[in-house]
mmCIF file of C-alpha atoms and ligand atoms in Angstrom:
data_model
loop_
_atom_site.group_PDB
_atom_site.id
_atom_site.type_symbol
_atom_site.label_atom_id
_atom_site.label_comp_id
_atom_site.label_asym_id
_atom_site.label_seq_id
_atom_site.Cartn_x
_atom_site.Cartn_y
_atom_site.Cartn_z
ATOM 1 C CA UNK A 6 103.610 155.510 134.454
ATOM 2 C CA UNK A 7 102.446 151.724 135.083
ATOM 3 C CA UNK A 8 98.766 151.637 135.477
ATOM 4 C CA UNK A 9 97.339 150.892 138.629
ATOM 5 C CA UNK A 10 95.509 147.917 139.241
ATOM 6 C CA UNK A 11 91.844 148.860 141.042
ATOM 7 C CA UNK A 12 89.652 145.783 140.334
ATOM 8 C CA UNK A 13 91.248 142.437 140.367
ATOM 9 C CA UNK A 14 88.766 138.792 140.099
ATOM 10 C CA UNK A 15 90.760 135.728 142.133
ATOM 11 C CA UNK A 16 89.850 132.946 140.411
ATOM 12 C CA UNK A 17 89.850 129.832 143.232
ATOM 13 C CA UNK A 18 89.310 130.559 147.015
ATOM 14 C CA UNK A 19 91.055 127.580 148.197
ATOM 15 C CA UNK A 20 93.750 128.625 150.767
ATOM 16 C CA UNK A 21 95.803 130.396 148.334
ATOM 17 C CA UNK A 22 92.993 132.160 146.562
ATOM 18 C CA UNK A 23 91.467 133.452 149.825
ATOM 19 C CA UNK A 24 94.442 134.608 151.076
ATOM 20 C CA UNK A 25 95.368 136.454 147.886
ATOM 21 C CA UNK A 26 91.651 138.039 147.830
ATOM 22 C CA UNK A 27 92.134 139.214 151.902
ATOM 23 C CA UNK A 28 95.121 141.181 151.213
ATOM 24 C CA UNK A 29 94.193 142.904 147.712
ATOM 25 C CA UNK A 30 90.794 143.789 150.013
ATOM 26 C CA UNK A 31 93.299 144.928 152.751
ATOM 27 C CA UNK A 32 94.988 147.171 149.990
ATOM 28 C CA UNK A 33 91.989 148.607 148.787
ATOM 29 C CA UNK A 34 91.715 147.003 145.976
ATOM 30 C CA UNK A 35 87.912 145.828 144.769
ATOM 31 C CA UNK A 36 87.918 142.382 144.130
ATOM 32 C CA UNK A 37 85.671 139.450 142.737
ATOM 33 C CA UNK A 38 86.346 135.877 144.839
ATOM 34 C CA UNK A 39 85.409 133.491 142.239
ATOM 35 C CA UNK A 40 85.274 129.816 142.594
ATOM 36 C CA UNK A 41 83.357 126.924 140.540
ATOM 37 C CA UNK A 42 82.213 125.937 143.527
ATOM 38 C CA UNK A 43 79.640 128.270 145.845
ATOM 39 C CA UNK A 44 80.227 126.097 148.799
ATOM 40 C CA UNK A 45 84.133 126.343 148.541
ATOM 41 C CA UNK A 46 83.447 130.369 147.402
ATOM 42 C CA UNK A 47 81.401 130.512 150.614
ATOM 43 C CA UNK A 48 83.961 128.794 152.797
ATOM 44 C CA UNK A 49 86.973 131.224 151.300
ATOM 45 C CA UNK A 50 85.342 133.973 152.585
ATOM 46 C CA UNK A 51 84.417 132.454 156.412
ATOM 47 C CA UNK A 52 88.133 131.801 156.487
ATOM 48 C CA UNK A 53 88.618 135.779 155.668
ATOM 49 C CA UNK A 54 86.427 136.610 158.377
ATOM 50 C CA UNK A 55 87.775 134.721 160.827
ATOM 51 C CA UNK A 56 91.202 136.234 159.678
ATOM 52 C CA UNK A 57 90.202 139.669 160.061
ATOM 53 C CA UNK A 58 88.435 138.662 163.487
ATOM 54 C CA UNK A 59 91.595 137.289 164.694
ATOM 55 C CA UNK A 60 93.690 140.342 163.976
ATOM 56 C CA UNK A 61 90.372 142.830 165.469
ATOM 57 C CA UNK A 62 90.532 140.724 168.641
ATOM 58 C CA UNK A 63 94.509 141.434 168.731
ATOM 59 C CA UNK A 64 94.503 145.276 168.536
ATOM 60 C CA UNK A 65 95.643 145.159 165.044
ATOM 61 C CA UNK A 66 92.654 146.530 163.115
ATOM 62 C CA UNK A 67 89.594 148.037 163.990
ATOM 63 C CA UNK A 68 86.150 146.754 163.339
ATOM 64 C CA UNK A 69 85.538 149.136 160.673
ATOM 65 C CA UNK A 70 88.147 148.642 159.057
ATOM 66 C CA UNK A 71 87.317 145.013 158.781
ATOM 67 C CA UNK A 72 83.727 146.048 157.408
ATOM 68 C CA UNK A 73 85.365 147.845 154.990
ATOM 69 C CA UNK A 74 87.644 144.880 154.098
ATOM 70 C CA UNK A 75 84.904 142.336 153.724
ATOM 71 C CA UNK A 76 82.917 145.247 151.850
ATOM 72 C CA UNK A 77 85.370 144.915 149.125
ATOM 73 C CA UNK A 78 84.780 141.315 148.368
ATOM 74 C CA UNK A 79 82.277 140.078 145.984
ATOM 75 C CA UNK A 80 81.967 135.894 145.914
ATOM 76 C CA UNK A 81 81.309 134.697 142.509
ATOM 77 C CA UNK A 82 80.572 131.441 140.935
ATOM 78 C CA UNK A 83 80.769 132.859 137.293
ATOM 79 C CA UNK A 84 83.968 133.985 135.406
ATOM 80 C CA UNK A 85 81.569 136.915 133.931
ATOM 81 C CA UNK A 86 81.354 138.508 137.038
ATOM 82 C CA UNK A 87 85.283 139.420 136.471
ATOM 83 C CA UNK A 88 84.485 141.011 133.434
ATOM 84 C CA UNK A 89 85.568 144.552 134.213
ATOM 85 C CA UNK A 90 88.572 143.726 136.112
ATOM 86 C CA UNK A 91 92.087 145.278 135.328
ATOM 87 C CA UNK A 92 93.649 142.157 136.296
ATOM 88 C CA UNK A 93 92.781 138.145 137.560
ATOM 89 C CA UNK A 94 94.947 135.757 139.521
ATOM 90 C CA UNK A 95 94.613 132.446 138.990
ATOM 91 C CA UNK A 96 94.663 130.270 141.985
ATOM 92 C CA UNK A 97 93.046 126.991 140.781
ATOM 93 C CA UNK A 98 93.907 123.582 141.252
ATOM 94 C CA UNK A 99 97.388 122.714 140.168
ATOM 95 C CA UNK A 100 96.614 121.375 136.791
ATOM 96 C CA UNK A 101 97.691 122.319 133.422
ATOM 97 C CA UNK A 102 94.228 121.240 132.055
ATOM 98 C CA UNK A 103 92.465 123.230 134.848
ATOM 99 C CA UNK A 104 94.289 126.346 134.328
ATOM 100 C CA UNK A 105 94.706 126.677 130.402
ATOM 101 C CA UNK A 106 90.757 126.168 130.382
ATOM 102 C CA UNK A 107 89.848 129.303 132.851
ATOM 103 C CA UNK A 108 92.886 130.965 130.624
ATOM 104 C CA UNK A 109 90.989 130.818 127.723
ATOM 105 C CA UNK A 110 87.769 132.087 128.954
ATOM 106 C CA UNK A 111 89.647 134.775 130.851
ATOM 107 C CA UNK A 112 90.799 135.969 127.670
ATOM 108 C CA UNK A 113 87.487 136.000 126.062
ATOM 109 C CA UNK A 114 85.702 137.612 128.991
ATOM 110 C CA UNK A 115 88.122 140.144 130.153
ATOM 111 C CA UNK A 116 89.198 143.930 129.321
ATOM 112 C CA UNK A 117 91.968 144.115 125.925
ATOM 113 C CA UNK A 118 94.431 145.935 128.399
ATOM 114 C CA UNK A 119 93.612 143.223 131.464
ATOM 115 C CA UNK A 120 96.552 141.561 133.150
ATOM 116 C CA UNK A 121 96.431 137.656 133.407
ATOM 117 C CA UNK A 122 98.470 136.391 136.359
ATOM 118 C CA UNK A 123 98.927 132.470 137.707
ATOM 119 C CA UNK A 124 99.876 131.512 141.225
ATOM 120 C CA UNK A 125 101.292 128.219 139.934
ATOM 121 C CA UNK A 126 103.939 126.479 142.022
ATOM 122 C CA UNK A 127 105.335 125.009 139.192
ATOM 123 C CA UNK A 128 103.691 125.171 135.668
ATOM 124 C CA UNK A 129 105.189 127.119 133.206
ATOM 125 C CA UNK A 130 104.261 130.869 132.712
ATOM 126 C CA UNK A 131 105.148 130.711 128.750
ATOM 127 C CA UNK A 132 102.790 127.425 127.893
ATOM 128 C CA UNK A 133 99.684 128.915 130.138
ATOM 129 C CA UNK A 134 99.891 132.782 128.235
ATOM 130 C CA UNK A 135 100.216 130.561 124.801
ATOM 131 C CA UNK A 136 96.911 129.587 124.633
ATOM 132 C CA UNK A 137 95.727 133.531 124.893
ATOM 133 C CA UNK A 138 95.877 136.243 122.077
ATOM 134 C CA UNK A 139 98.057 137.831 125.093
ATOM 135 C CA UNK A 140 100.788 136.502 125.715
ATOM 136 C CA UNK A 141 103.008 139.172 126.869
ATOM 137 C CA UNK A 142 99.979 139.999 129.351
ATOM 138 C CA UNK A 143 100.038 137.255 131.080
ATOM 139 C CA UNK A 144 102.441 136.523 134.062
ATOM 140 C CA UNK A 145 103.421 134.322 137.091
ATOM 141 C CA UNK A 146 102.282 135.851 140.740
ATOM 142 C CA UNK A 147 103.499 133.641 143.333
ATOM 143 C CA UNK A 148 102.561 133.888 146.113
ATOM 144 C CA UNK A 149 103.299 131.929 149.638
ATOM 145 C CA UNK A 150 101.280 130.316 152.125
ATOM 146 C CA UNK A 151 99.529 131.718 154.165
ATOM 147 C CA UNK A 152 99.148 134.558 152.107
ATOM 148 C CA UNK A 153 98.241 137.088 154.588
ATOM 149 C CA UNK A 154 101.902 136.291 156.791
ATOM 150 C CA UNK A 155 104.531 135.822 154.031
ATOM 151 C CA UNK A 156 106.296 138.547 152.610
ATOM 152 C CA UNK A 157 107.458 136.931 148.947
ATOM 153 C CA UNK A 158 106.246 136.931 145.834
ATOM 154 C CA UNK A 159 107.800 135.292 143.242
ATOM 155 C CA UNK A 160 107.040 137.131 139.793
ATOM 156 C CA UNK A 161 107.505 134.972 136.767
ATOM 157 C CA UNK A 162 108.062 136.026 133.277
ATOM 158 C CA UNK A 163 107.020 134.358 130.786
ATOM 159 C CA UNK A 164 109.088 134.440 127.568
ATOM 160 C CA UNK A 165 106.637 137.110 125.959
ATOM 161 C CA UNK A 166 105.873 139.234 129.024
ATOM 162 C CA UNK A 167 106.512 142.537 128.506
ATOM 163 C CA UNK A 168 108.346 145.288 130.818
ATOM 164 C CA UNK A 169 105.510 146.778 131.819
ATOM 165 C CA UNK A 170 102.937 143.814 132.795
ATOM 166 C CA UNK A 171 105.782 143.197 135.272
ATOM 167 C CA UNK A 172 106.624 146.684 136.731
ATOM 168 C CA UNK A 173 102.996 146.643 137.221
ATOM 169 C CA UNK A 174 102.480 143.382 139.003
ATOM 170 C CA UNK A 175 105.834 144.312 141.306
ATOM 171 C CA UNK A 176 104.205 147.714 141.904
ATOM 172 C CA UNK A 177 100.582 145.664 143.360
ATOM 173 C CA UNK A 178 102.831 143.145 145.187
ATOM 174 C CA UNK A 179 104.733 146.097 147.236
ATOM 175 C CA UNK A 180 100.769 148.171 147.182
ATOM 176 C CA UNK A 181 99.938 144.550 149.001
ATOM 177 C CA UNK A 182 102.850 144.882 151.782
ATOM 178 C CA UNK A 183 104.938 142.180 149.533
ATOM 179 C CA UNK A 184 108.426 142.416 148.625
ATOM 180 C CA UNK A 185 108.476 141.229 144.885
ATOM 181 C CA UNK A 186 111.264 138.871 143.530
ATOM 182 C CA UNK A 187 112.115 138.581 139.943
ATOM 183 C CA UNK A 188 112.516 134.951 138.560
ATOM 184 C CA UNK A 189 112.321 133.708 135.100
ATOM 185 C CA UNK A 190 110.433 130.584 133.333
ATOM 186 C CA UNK A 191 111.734 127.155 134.225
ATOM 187 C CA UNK A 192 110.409 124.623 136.154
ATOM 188 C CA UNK A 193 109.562 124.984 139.638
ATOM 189 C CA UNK A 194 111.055 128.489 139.204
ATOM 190 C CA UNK A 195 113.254 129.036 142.313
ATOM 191 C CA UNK A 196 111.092 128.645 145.460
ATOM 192 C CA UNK A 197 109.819 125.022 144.767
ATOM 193 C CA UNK A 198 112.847 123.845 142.436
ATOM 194 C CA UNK A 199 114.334 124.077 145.801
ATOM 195 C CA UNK A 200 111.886 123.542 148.322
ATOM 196 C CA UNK A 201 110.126 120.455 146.927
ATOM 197 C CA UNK A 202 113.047 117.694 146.897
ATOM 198 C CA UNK A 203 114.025 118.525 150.396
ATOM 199 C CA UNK A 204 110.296 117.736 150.978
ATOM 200 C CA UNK A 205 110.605 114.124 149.179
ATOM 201 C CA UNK A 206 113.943 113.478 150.267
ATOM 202 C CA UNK A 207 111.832 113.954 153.970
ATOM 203 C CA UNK A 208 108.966 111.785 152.817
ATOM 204 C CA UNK A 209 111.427 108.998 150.755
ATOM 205 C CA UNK A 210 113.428 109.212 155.076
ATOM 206 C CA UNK A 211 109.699 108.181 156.256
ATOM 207 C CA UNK A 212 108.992 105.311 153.435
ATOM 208 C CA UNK A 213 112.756 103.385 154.043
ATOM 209 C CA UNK A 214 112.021 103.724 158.063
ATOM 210 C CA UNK A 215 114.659 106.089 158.306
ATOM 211 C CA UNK A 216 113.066 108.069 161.284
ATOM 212 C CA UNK A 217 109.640 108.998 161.697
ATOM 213 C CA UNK A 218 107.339 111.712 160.931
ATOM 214 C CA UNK A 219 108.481 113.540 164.235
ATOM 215 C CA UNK A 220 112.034 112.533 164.570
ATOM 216 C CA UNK A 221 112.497 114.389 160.791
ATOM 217 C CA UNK A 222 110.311 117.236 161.266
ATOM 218 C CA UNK A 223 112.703 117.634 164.960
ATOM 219 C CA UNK A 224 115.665 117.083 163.117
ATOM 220 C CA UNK A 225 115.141 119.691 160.444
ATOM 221 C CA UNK A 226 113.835 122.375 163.109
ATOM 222 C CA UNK A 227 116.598 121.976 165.835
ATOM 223 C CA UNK A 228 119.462 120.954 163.770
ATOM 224 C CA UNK A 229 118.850 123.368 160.682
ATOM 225 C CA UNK A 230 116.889 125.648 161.911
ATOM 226 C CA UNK A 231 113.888 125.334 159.989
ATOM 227 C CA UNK A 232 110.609 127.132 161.484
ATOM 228 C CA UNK A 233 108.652 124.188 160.378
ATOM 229 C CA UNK A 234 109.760 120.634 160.188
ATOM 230 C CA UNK A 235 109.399 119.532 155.669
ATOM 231 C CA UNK A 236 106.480 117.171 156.670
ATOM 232 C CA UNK A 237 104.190 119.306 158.579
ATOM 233 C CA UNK A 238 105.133 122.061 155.974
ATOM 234 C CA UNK A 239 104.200 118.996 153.089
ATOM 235 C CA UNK A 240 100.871 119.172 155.148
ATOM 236 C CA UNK A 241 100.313 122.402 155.078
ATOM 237 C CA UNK A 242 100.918 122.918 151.460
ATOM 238 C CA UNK A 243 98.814 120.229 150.451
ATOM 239 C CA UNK A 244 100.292 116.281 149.563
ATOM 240 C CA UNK A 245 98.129 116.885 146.301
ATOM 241 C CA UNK A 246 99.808 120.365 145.649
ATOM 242 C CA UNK A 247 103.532 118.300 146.667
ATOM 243 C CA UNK A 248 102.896 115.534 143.717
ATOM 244 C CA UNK A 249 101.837 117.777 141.480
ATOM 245 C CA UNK A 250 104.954 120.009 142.006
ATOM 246 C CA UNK A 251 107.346 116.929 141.755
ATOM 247 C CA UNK A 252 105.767 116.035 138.412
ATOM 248 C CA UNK A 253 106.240 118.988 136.706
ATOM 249 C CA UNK A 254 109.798 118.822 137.658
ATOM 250 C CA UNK A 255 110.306 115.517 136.813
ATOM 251 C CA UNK A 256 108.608 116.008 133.411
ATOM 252 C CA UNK A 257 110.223 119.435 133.060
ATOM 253 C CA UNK A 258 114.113 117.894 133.601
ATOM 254 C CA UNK A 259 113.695 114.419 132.853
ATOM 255 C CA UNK A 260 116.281 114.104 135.812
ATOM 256 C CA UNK A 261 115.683 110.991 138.381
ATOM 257 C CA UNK A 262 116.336 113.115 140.820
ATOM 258 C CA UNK A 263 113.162 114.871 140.545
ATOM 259 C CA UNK A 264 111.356 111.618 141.132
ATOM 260 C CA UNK A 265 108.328 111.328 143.199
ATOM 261 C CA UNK A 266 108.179 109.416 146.210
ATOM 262 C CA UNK A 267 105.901 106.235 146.065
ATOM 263 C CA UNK A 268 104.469 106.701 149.627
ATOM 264 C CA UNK A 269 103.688 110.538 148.525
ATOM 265 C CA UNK A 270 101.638 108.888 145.255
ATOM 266 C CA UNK A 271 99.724 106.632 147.666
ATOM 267 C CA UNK A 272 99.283 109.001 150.588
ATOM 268 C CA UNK A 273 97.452 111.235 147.535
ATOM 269 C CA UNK A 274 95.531 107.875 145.937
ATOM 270 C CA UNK A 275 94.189 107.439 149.680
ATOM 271 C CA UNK A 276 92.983 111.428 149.942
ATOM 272 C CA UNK A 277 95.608 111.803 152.504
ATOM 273 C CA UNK A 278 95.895 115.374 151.586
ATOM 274 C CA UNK A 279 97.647 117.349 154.953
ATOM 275 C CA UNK A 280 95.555 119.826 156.373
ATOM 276 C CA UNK A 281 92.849 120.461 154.275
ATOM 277 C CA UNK A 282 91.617 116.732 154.691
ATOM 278 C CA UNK A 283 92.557 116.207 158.080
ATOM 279 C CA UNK A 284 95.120 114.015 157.341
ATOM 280 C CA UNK A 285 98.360 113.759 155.889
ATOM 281 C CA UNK A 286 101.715 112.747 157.875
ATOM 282 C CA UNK A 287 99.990 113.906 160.865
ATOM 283 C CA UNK A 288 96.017 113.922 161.763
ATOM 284 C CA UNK A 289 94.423 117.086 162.648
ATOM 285 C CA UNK A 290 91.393 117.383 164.228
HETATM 286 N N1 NAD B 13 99.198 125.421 148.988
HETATM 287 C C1 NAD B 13 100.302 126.140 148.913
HETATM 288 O O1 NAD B 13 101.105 126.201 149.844
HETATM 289 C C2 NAD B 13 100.548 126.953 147.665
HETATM 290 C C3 NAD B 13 101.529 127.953 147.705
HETATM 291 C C4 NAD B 13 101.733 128.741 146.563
HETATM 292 C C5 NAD B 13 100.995 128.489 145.402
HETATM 293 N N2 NAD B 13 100.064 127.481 145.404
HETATM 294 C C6 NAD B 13 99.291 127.275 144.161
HETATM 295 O O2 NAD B 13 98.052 127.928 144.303
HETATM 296 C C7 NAD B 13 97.048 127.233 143.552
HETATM 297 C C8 NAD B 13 95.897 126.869 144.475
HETATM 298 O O3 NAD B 13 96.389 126.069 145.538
HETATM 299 P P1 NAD B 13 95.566 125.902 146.908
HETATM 300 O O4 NAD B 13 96.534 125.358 147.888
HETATM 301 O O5 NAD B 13 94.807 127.154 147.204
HETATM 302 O O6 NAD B 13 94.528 124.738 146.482
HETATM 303 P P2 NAD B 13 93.087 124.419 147.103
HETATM 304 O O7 NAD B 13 92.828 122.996 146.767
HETATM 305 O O8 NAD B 13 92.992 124.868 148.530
HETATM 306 O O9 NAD B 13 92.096 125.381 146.254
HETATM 307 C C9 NAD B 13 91.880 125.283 144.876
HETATM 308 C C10 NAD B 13 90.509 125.864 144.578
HETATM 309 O O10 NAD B 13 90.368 126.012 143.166
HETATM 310 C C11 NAD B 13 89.022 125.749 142.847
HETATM 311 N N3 NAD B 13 88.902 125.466 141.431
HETATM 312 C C12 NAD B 13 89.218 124.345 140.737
HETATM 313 N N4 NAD B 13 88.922 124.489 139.434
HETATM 314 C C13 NAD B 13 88.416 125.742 139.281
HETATM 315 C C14 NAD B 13 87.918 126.484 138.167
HETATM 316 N N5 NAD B 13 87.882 125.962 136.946
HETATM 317 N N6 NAD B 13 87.469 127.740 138.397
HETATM 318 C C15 NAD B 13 87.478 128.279 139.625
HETATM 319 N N7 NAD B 13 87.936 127.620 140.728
HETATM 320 C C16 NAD B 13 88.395 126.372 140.550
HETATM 321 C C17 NAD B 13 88.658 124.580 143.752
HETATM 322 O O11 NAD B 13 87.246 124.468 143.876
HETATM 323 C C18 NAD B 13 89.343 124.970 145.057
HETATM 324 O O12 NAD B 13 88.486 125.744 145.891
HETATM 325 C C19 NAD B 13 97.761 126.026 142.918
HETATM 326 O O13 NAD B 13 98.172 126.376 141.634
HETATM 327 C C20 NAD B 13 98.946 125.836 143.837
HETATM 328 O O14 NAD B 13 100.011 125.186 143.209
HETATM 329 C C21 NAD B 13 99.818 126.726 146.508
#
């Protein structure tokens, strides 16, 4: 029997953390939106609300059912308040240093038998469990953006994780209306080892003057078929998030090919972030 997973603590409520805490809410699941940041905690949870408005207003759930949604999440600014959890997913700042520090404390404060899961785009699953006492609890649960609309997750095993810390995460990814895909530890694992050059091969067209911004995004939607053109998904995903991918998989492979574009490094320097600042390769009001 895999054990079920009743009480899970999101740690981040950025966009992916917020998302990630909507739909374990939406699945019944009790959970504890933690952030180090109340303001940011405060703002995960508006964009939950307005969420679950959005799908009231369209017929798709009632208003009690959205009560009983938001009645399931508890904001946090204090790891603590996870302590009884079965399981936490990390969705914090892409960041090695970031991560392996609320790793540690996670396995301090948490339950012996607790899972420990990462939504990392890109950092590896076996160097973030090695700094716990358990390693073969501790996983990769990747999920997409926005959470609440994309069917994948991409489960990553670490080197020591064992059969059943992943039968149990697939069985919570399906329990959350996801369809679970199995992918082992190397860089980028499969999604962004794929995704991310076509992304700065787009942004390396827009620094030589290839084509603009527009012309690329058209290019990609018409001619390839792409819902969303690889700058105005770059955008959406965060420039920030972007570097940080390419990094890792230029460190990881120590292949050229895996370098960073310049204009992505300054667009980042400049807080040129996409979306969440307003301003990326577009400007959003
Ligand atoms: N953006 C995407 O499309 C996407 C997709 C899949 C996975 N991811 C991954 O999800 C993670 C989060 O990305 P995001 O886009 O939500 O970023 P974001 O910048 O929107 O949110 C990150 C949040 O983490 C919080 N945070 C930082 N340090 C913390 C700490 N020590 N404890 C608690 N909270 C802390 C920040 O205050 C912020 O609210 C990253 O690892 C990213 O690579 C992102």
């Amino acid at each position: 029997m895999v054990p079920s997973v009743e009480k899970l603590l999101v740690v981040g409520a950025g966009q992916m953390g917020n998302g990630i805490a909507q739909v374990a809410a939406a699945a019944g699941l009790q959970v504890v939106l933690n952030d180090v940041n109340a303001e940011f905690a405060e703002r995960g949870l508006a964009n939950i609300q307005k969420n679950l408005a959005r799908s009231v207003e369209k017929g798709k759930l009632s208003t009690e059912d959205m009560n009983a949604v938001l009645s399931r999440i508890r904001l946090s600014t204090s790891l603590q308040d996870g302590a009884d959890c079965d399981m936490a997913v990390e969705a914090a700042t892409e960041n090695m240093e970031i991560k392996t520090n609320i790793f540690r404390q996670l396995d301090d404060l948490l339950p012996e038998r607790a899972i420990l899961a990462t939504n990392t785009s890109s950092l590896p699953i076996t160097e973030i469990a090695a700094v716990t006492k358990r390693p073969e609890q501790v996983i990769g649960m990747h999920f997409m953006n926005p959470v609440p609309v994309m069917k994948l997750v991409e489960v990553i095993r670490g080197l020591a994780t064992s059969d059943e810390v992943y039968e149990t995460v697939r069985a919570l990814a399906e329990r959350m209306g996801k369809t679970a895909v199995e992918v082992n530890d190397f860089p980028g694992f499969v999604s962004n080892r794929i995704l991310l050059p076509m992304i700065n091969e787009a942004i390396y067209c827009v620094y030589e003057g290839v084509a603009t911004p527009e012309a690329i995004d058209e290019v990609m939607k018409l001619g390839m078929n792409h819902p969303m053109g690889p700058l105005t998904l770059a955008d959406f995903i965060g420039l920030d998030t972007c570097l940080a991918i390419m990094e890792v998989l230029y460190e990881g492979f120590r292949d050229s090919k895996y370098r960073p574009c310049p204009l992505l490094r300054k667009y980042v320097k400049a807080g040129w972030l996409g979306r969440k600042t307003g301003r990326g390769f577009y400007v959003y009001s």
